[in-house]
Amino acid sequence: MPDDVEEVSQIRVVHLLHTMDYGGVETVIINWLRTLHPGSVDISIVCFANPGGTEQLFVEAAERAGFNVETIPWSRRKPILKSAKSLVKILREHRAEVIHTHNTYADLVGLVAARRLGIRTVSSLYVLSSFGWKRKTLERMTLFALRYFDCVTAQCEATRRDICAGGINSEKVNVLHSGFEAAAPPLEESEREERRRKHGLEPHHVMMINVARLYPEKAHASLLREFRKINDAHPDTRLWILGRGPLEEEVKSLCTQLGLDDVVRFLGYVPDFDELICLADIQLHPSFTEGIPMAILSGMASGLPVVASAVGGIEEVIENDVRGLLVPSAADDGFSEAFYKAVTGLVEDVEERRRLGNAARRFIENDYSLENAALTLENIYRKLITA
């Protein structure tokens, strides 16, 4: 190495998370970690081992990305101090300089352990939704803990504003975009039609896709009710729903009640849903609250026109009528009319779908790269340990 080039020291970081399923947040974390330069940041991952093994999908995904995941026993009793003691041992073994936490209980356990060892702390918050009393309670706990962190990252400007409004010092809150990799080039039309045919789709079908966990804030009931009207007007439309969650049986029952079983498919959890997104014509994402969903970024990267609710950080990536279409929150009175108009307009206009989809793909490639997000994260770590 030339004498005038300063060697950059490797930063030792432990990530701690409490995951109940595999979704957008877990995908974001793995994407960041596999993109960080290994010569600059040494990464270790720890997660809570939940009753029922709900963390296993994340563990498997992390292992596929080349990471070993250590676990700390967890239970419904929420053993904060006991878990912090186990974490202290792990942090010492890895000689950690920074602990980076994700989710409320990880924040609490990580903060206790870090205070004991005197290491730097980062917490990432993806959305403040206040959706339901339990979520509100957890978010109050989160905001209390964040007051004592050295740094907080927000997935988007909207979440940053919410964090600061919750009493957190704005000087330590940084926007850290999830970033996204450019998708593979579009399939040749003949190959795309062949793949669609294998899934029961004919060339005249307009296939729509929704990728979201089956949780209340994802507005699946509103989606199905609106799709009933869309399909009545355009019988060639089809809908695939990818995701699972506590509302699965309720949502499937509503689908049956609405008479949609022949035109709606529930595909459950799909690890590599990019292979299915590229077969769709339109992506639908109504919701009540969001950060910036990874599912939307995936659709945009694949060149899909997206119809989404203008909530949370979605407006930061979808400019209305430029690289997608925005409609009100699914909770608003104007949602139904706006959603129907936006979707049916795209069903009827192939060129409009192409225009919006191409602009969305260019945005991901040029302005929302995963490499930039990883560099921002590395700079956050480096500033912390040199402060």
Coordinates of C-alpha atoms in Angstrom, one line a residue:
M1 CA 0.0 0.0 0.0
P2 CA 1.4 3.4 -0.9
D3 CA 2.7 5.5 2.0
D4 CA 0.2 8.3 1.4
V5 CA -2.8 6.0 1.5
E6 CA -4.3 5.7 5.0
E7 CA -5.3 2.1 5.9
V8 CA -9.0 1.9 7.1
S9 CA -9.4 -0.1 10.2
Q10 CA -12.1 -2.8 10.3
I11 CA -15.1 -2.0 12.6
R12 CA -16.5 -4.8 14.6
V13 CA -20.3 -4.6 14.7
V14 CA -22.9 -7.0 16.2
H15 CA -26.5 -6.8 14.9
L16 CA -29.2 -7.9 17.3
L17 CA -32.8 -8.4 16.2
H18 CA -36.1 -9.8 17.4
T19 CA -37.9 -11.3 14.4
M20 CA -41.3 -12.9 14.4
D21 CA -41.4 -13.6 10.7
Y22 CA -39.4 -13.0 7.5
G23 CA -40.5 -9.8 5.8
G24 CA -39.2 -6.5 4.5
V25 CA -37.2 -5.5 7.6
E26 CA -35.3 -8.8 7.6
T27 CA -34.6 -8.5 3.9
V28 CA -33.3 -5.0 4.4
I29 CA -30.9 -6.1 7.1
I30 CA -29.5 -9.0 5.1
N31 CA -29.1 -6.8 2.0
W32 CA -27.2 -4.1 4.0
L33 CA -24.9 -6.7 5.7
R34 CA -24.0 -8.6 2.6
T35 CA -23.2 -5.3 0.7
L36 CA -21.0 -3.8 3.4
H37 CA -17.3 -4.2 2.5
P38 CA -16.0 -7.1 4.6
G39 CA -12.6 -5.4 4.9
S40 CA -14.2 -2.4 6.4
V41 CA -16.9 -3.9 8.7
D42 CA -16.8 -7.2 10.5
I43 CA -20.4 -8.3 11.0
S44 CA -21.9 -10.7 13.6
I45 CA -25.6 -11.4 13.9
V46 CA -27.5 -12.4 17.0
C47 CA -31.3 -12.9 17.2
F48 CA -33.7 -14.1 19.9
A49 CA -34.8 -17.7 19.7
N50 CA -38.6 -17.4 20.0
P51 CA -41.1 -20.0 21.2
G52 CA -42.1 -21.9 18.1
G53 CA -38.9 -21.0 16.2
T54 CA -40.4 -18.1 14.4
E55 CA -36.9 -16.7 13.8
Q56 CA -35.9 -19.7 11.7
L57 CA -36.8 -18.2 8.3
F58 CA -34.5 -15.3 9.0
V59 CA -31.7 -17.6 10.3
E60 CA -31.9 -19.6 7.1
A61 CA -31.9 -16.5 4.8
A62 CA -28.9 -15.1 6.7
E63 CA -27.0 -18.4 6.3
R64 CA -27.8 -18.5 2.6
A65 CA -26.2 -15.0 2.4
G66 CA -23.1 -16.4 4.2
F67 CA -23.7 -15.3 7.8
N68 CA -23.7 -17.4 10.9
V69 CA -26.5 -16.4 13.3
E70 CA -26.1 -16.8 17.1
T71 CA -29.3 -17.0 19.1
I72 CA -30.3 -16.0 22.6
P73 CA -33.2 -17.8 24.3
W74 CA -36.4 -15.7 24.5
S75 CA -39.8 -16.3 25.9
R76 CA -43.2 -14.7 26.4
R77 CA -41.9 -13.4 29.8
K78 CA -39.6 -11.0 28.0
P79 CA -36.4 -11.8 30.0
I80 CA -34.6 -8.5 29.3
L81 CA -31.9 -8.7 32.0
K82 CA -31.2 -12.4 31.5
S83 CA -30.9 -11.9 27.7
A84 CA -28.7 -8.9 28.2
K85 CA -26.4 -11.0 30.3
S86 CA -26.1 -13.6 27.5
L87 CA -25.5 -10.8 25.0
V88 CA -22.7 -9.3 27.1
K89 CA -20.9 -12.6 26.7
I90 CA -21.3 -12.6 23.0
L91 CA -20.2 -9.0 22.6
R92 CA -17.1 -9.7 24.6
E93 CA -16.3 -12.8 22.5
H94 CA -16.5 -10.7 19.3
R95 CA -14.8 -7.7 20.9
A96 CA -17.7 -5.6 19.5
E97 CA -17.2 -1.9 19.1
V98 CA -20.8 -1.2 18.0
I99 CA -24.1 -2.9 18.6
H100 CA -26.8 -2.2 16.0
T101 CA -30.4 -3.2 17.1
H102 CA -33.6 -3.8 15.3
N103 CA -37.1 -4.0 17.0
T104 CA -38.2 -2.9 20.5
Y105 CA -37.0 -5.8 22.6
A106 CA -33.6 -5.8 20.8
D107 CA -33.3 -2.1 21.6
L108 CA -33.9 -2.8 25.3
V109 CA -31.6 -5.8 25.6
G110 CA -28.9 -4.2 23.4
L111 CA -29.0 -1.0 25.4
V112 CA -28.6 -2.7 28.7
A113 CA -25.6 -4.8 27.4
A114 CA -23.9 -1.9 25.7
R115 CA -24.1 0.2 28.8
R116 CA -22.4 -2.5 30.8
L117 CA -19.5 -2.7 28.3
G118 CA -19.4 0.9 27.2
I119 CA -19.7 0.3 23.5
R120 CA -21.5 2.5 20.9
T121 CA -25.1 1.9 20.0
V122 CA -27.2 2.3 16.9
S123 CA -30.9 1.5 16.5
S124 CA -32.8 1.3 13.1
L125 CA -36.5 2.2 13.0
Y126 CA -38.4 1.4 9.9
V127 CA -41.9 2.8 10.6
L128 CA -43.9 4.3 13.5
S129 CA -47.4 3.1 12.8
S130 CA -49.3 3.3 16.2
F131 CA -51.6 0.6 14.6
G132 CA -53.4 -1.1 17.5
W133 CA -52.9 -0.8 21.3
K134 CA -50.1 -3.4 21.5
R135 CA -48.1 -1.6 18.7
K136 CA -48.6 1.7 20.4
T137 CA -47.3 0.3 23.7
L138 CA -44.2 -1.1 22.0
E139 CA -43.6 2.2 20.2
R140 CA -43.7 4.1 23.4
M141 CA -41.1 1.6 24.8
T142 CA -39.0 2.1 21.7
L143 CA -39.0 5.9 21.9
F144 CA -38.0 5.7 25.5
A145 CA -35.1 3.5 24.7
L146 CA -34.0 5.6 21.7
R147 CA -33.3 8.5 24.0
Y148 CA -30.3 6.7 25.3
F149 CA -28.8 5.5 21.9
D150 CA -25.9 7.1 20.3
C151 CA -27.4 7.0 16.9
V152 CA -30.8 6.2 15.4
T153 CA -31.5 5.5 11.7
A154 CA -34.8 6.0 10.0
Q155 CA -35.8 4.3 6.7
C156 CA -37.2 7.5 5.2
E157 CA -37.8 11.2 5.9
A158 CA -41.3 10.5 7.1
T159 CA -40.1 8.1 9.7
R160 CA -37.4 10.5 10.8
R161 CA -40.0 13.2 11.3
D162 CA -42.0 10.8 13.4
I163 CA -39.0 9.8 15.5
C164 CA -38.1 13.4 16.2
A165 CA -41.7 14.3 17.0
G166 CA -41.5 11.5 19.6
G167 CA -38.9 13.4 21.6
I168 CA -35.6 12.1 20.1
N169 CA -32.8 14.6 19.5
S170 CA -32.9 15.3 15.8
E171 CA -29.1 15.6 15.7
K172 CA -28.6 11.9 16.2
V173 CA -31.4 10.7 13.8
N174 CA -30.1 9.8 10.3
V175 CA -32.0 8.7 7.3
L176 CA -30.7 5.4 6.1
H177 CA -32.4 4.2 3.0
S178 CA -32.9 0.5 2.5
G179 CA -31.5 0.7 -1.0
F180 CA -32.2 -1.9 -3.6
E181 CA -30.3 -3.9 -6.2
A182 CA -31.1 -3.4 -9.9
A183 CA -33.2 -6.3 -11.1
A184 CA -32.2 -8.7 -13.8
P185 CA -33.0 -7.5 -17.4
P186 CA -36.6 -8.1 -18.4
L187 CA -37.5 -11.6 -19.7
E188 CA -37.9 -12.1 -23.4
E189 CA -41.6 -12.0 -24.1
S190 CA -41.7 -15.6 -25.3
E191 CA -40.1 -16.8 -22.1
R192 CA -42.3 -14.6 -19.9
E193 CA -45.5 -16.0 -21.6
E194 CA -44.2 -19.5 -21.2
R195 CA -43.6 -19.0 -17.4
R196 CA -47.0 -17.3 -17.1
R197 CA -48.7 -20.2 -18.8
K198 CA -47.2 -22.6 -16.3
H199 CA -48.9 -20.6 -13.6
G200 CA -52.3 -20.8 -15.3
L201 CA -52.2 -17.4 -17.0
E202 CA -53.2 -16.8 -20.6
P203 CA -51.8 -14.0 -22.7
H204 CA -55.0 -12.0 -22.4
H205 CA -54.9 -12.1 -18.6
V206 CA -53.8 -8.9 -16.7
M207 CA -52.1 -10.2 -13.7
M208 CA -51.8 -8.1 -10.6
I209 CA -49.6 -8.9 -7.6
N210 CA -49.6 -7.9 -3.9
V211 CA -46.6 -8.7 -1.8
A212 CA -47.3 -8.0 1.9
R213 CA -47.5 -9.8 5.2
L214 CA -51.1 -10.6 6.2
Y215 CA -51.3 -8.1 9.0
P216 CA -54.0 -5.5 9.7
E217 CA -52.0 -2.5 8.4
K218 CA -51.6 -4.1 5.0
A219 CA -55.3 -3.6 4.2
H220 CA -56.0 -6.9 2.4
A221 CA -59.7 -6.7 3.1
S222 CA -59.8 -3.4 1.3
L223 CA -57.7 -4.8 -1.6
L224 CA -60.1 -7.8 -2.1
R225 CA -63.2 -5.6 -2.0
E226 CA -61.8 -3.3 -4.6
F227 CA -60.6 -6.2 -6.7
R228 CA -64.1 -7.6 -6.7
K229 CA -65.2 -4.4 -8.5
I230 CA -62.2 -4.4 -10.8
N231 CA -62.8 -8.0 -11.9
D232 CA -66.4 -7.3 -12.5
A233 CA -65.5 -4.6 -15.0
H234 CA -62.5 -6.5 -16.4
P235 CA -63.0 -10.3 -16.1
D236 CA -59.6 -11.0 -17.5
T237 CA -57.9 -9.6 -14.4
R238 CA -56.2 -11.9 -11.9
L239 CA -54.6 -11.3 -8.5
W240 CA -51.8 -13.1 -6.7
I241 CA -51.2 -12.4 -3.0
L242 CA -47.8 -13.3 -1.6
G243 CA -47.3 -13.3 2.1
R244 CA -48.5 -14.9 5.3
G245 CA -49.5 -13.7 8.7
P246 CA -52.1 -13.9 11.5
L247 CA -55.0 -12.7 9.3
E248 CA -54.5 -15.4 6.7
E249 CA -57.6 -17.4 7.4
E250 CA -59.7 -14.3 7.8
V251 CA -58.5 -12.9 4.4
K252 CA -59.0 -16.2 2.6
S253 CA -62.5 -16.5 4.1
L254 CA -63.4 -13.0 2.8
C255 CA -62.0 -14.0 -0.7
T256 CA -64.5 -16.9 -0.7
Q257 CA -67.4 -14.7 0.4
L258 CA -66.6 -12.3 -2.4
G259 CA -66.7 -15.1 -4.9
L260 CA -63.0 -14.5 -5.9
D261 CA -61.6 -17.9 -5.4
D262 CA -61.3 -18.6 -9.2
V263 CA -59.3 -15.3 -9.9
V264 CA -57.3 -14.8 -6.7
R265 CA -54.4 -17.0 -5.6
F266 CA -52.7 -17.0 -2.2
L267 CA -49.1 -18.1 -2.6
G268 CA -48.0 -17.7 1.0
Y269 CA -44.4 -17.0 1.9
V270 CA -42.2 -17.0 -1.2
P271 CA -38.4 -16.5 -0.5
D272 CA -37.5 -15.3 -3.9
F273 CA -40.6 -13.5 -5.0
D274 CA -38.7 -11.6 -7.8
E275 CA -39.3 -14.6 -10.0
L276 CA -43.0 -14.1 -9.7
I277 CA -43.1 -10.3 -9.7
C278 CA -41.5 -10.3 -13.2
L279 CA -44.6 -12.2 -14.4
A280 CA -47.1 -9.6 -13.2
D281 CA -48.5 -6.6 -15.1
I282 CA -49.4 -4.3 -12.2
Q283 CA -48.4 -4.2 -8.5
L284 CA -51.0 -3.3 -5.9
H285 CA -50.1 -2.0 -2.5
P286 CA -52.9 -0.4 -0.6
S287 CA -52.2 0.1 3.1
F288 CA -52.9 2.1 6.2
T289 CA -49.3 2.8 7.2
E290 CA -45.8 2.1 5.9
G291 CA -42.2 3.0 5.9
I292 CA -40.8 2.2 2.5
P293 CA -41.8 -1.4 1.6
M294 CA -39.2 -3.7 0.1
A295 CA -42.0 -5.2 -2.0
I296 CA -42.6 -1.9 -3.7
L297 CA -38.9 -1.4 -4.4
S298 CA -38.8 -4.9 -5.9
G299 CA -41.7 -4.2 -8.2
M300 CA -40.2 -0.9 -9.3
A301 CA -36.8 -2.5 -10.0
S302 CA -38.6 -5.1 -12.1
G303 CA -40.3 -2.3 -14.1
L304 CA -43.8 -2.8 -12.8
P305 CA -46.3 0.1 -12.5
V306 CA -47.2 0.3 -8.8
V307 CA -50.5 1.6 -7.4
A308 CA -49.9 2.3 -3.7
S309 CA -51.3 4.3 -0.8
A310 CA -49.5 7.6 -0.2
V311 CA -48.6 6.8 3.3
G312 CA -45.3 6.9 5.2
G313 CA -42.2 7.0 3.0
I314 CA -43.9 5.7 -0.2
E315 CA -44.2 9.2 -1.6
E316 CA -40.4 9.5 -1.3
V317 CA -39.9 6.7 -4.0
I318 CA -43.1 6.9 -6.0
E319 CA -43.6 10.3 -7.7
N320 CA -47.3 10.3 -8.7
D321 CA -48.0 9.8 -12.4
V322 CA -44.2 9.7 -13.0
R323 CA -43.0 6.4 -11.7
G324 CA -46.2 5.0 -10.3
L325 CA -49.7 6.0 -9.1
L326 CA -50.6 7.1 -5.6
V327 CA -54.0 6.8 -3.9
P328 CA -55.1 7.8 -0.4
S329 CA -54.7 5.6 2.6
A330 CA -57.0 2.6 2.6
A331 CA -58.6 4.2 5.7
D332 CA -59.6 7.4 3.8
D333 CA -63.0 8.0 2.3
G334 CA -61.5 8.8 -1.1
F335 CA -59.6 5.5 -1.3
S336 CA -62.1 3.3 -3.1
E337 CA -62.9 5.6 -6.0
A338 CA -59.2 6.6 -6.5
F339 CA -57.9 3.0 -6.3
Y340 CA -60.5 1.7 -8.8
K341 CA -59.8 4.5 -11.2
A342 CA -56.0 4.1 -11.0
V343 CA -56.1 0.3 -11.5
T344 CA -58.7 0.1 -14.2
G345 CA -56.9 2.9 -16.1
L346 CA -53.7 0.7 -16.1
V347 CA -55.6 -2.4 -17.0
E348 CA -56.9 -0.6 -20.1
D349 CA -53.7 1.1 -21.2
V350 CA -50.6 -1.1 -21.9
E351 CA -48.5 1.9 -22.9
E352 CA -49.2 3.7 -19.6
R353 CA -48.1 0.6 -17.7
R354 CA -44.9 0.6 -19.7
R355 CA -44.2 4.3 -19.2
L356 CA -44.6 4.2 -15.4
G357 CA -42.7 0.9 -15.1
N358 CA -39.7 2.1 -17.1
A359 CA -39.5 5.2 -15.0
A360 CA -39.7 3.2 -11.8
R361 CA -36.8 0.9 -12.9
R362 CA -34.6 3.9 -13.8
F363 CA -35.2 5.4 -10.4
I364 CA -34.0 2.3 -8.6
E365 CA -31.0 1.9 -10.8
N366 CA -29.9 5.5 -10.6
D367 CA -31.1 7.0 -7.3
Y368 CA -31.8 4.2 -4.8
S369 CA -28.8 1.8 -5.0
L370 CA -28.0 -0.7 -2.3
E371 CA -24.3 0.2 -2.6
N372 CA -25.0 3.8 -1.5
A373 CA -27.1 2.6 1.5
A374 CA -24.2 0.3 2.6
L375 CA -21.7 3.2 2.3
T376 CA -24.0 5.4 4.4
L377 CA -24.2 2.7 7.1
E378 CA -20.4 2.2 7.1
N379 CA -19.9 6.0 7.5
I380 CA -22.4 6.0 10.5
Y381 CA -20.3 3.3 12.2
R382 CA -17.1 5.0 11.5
K383 CA -18.3 8.4 12.9
L384 CA -19.5 6.6 16.1
I385 CA -16.2 5.0 17.0
T386 CA -14.2 8.1 16.2
A387 CA -16.5 10.5 18.1

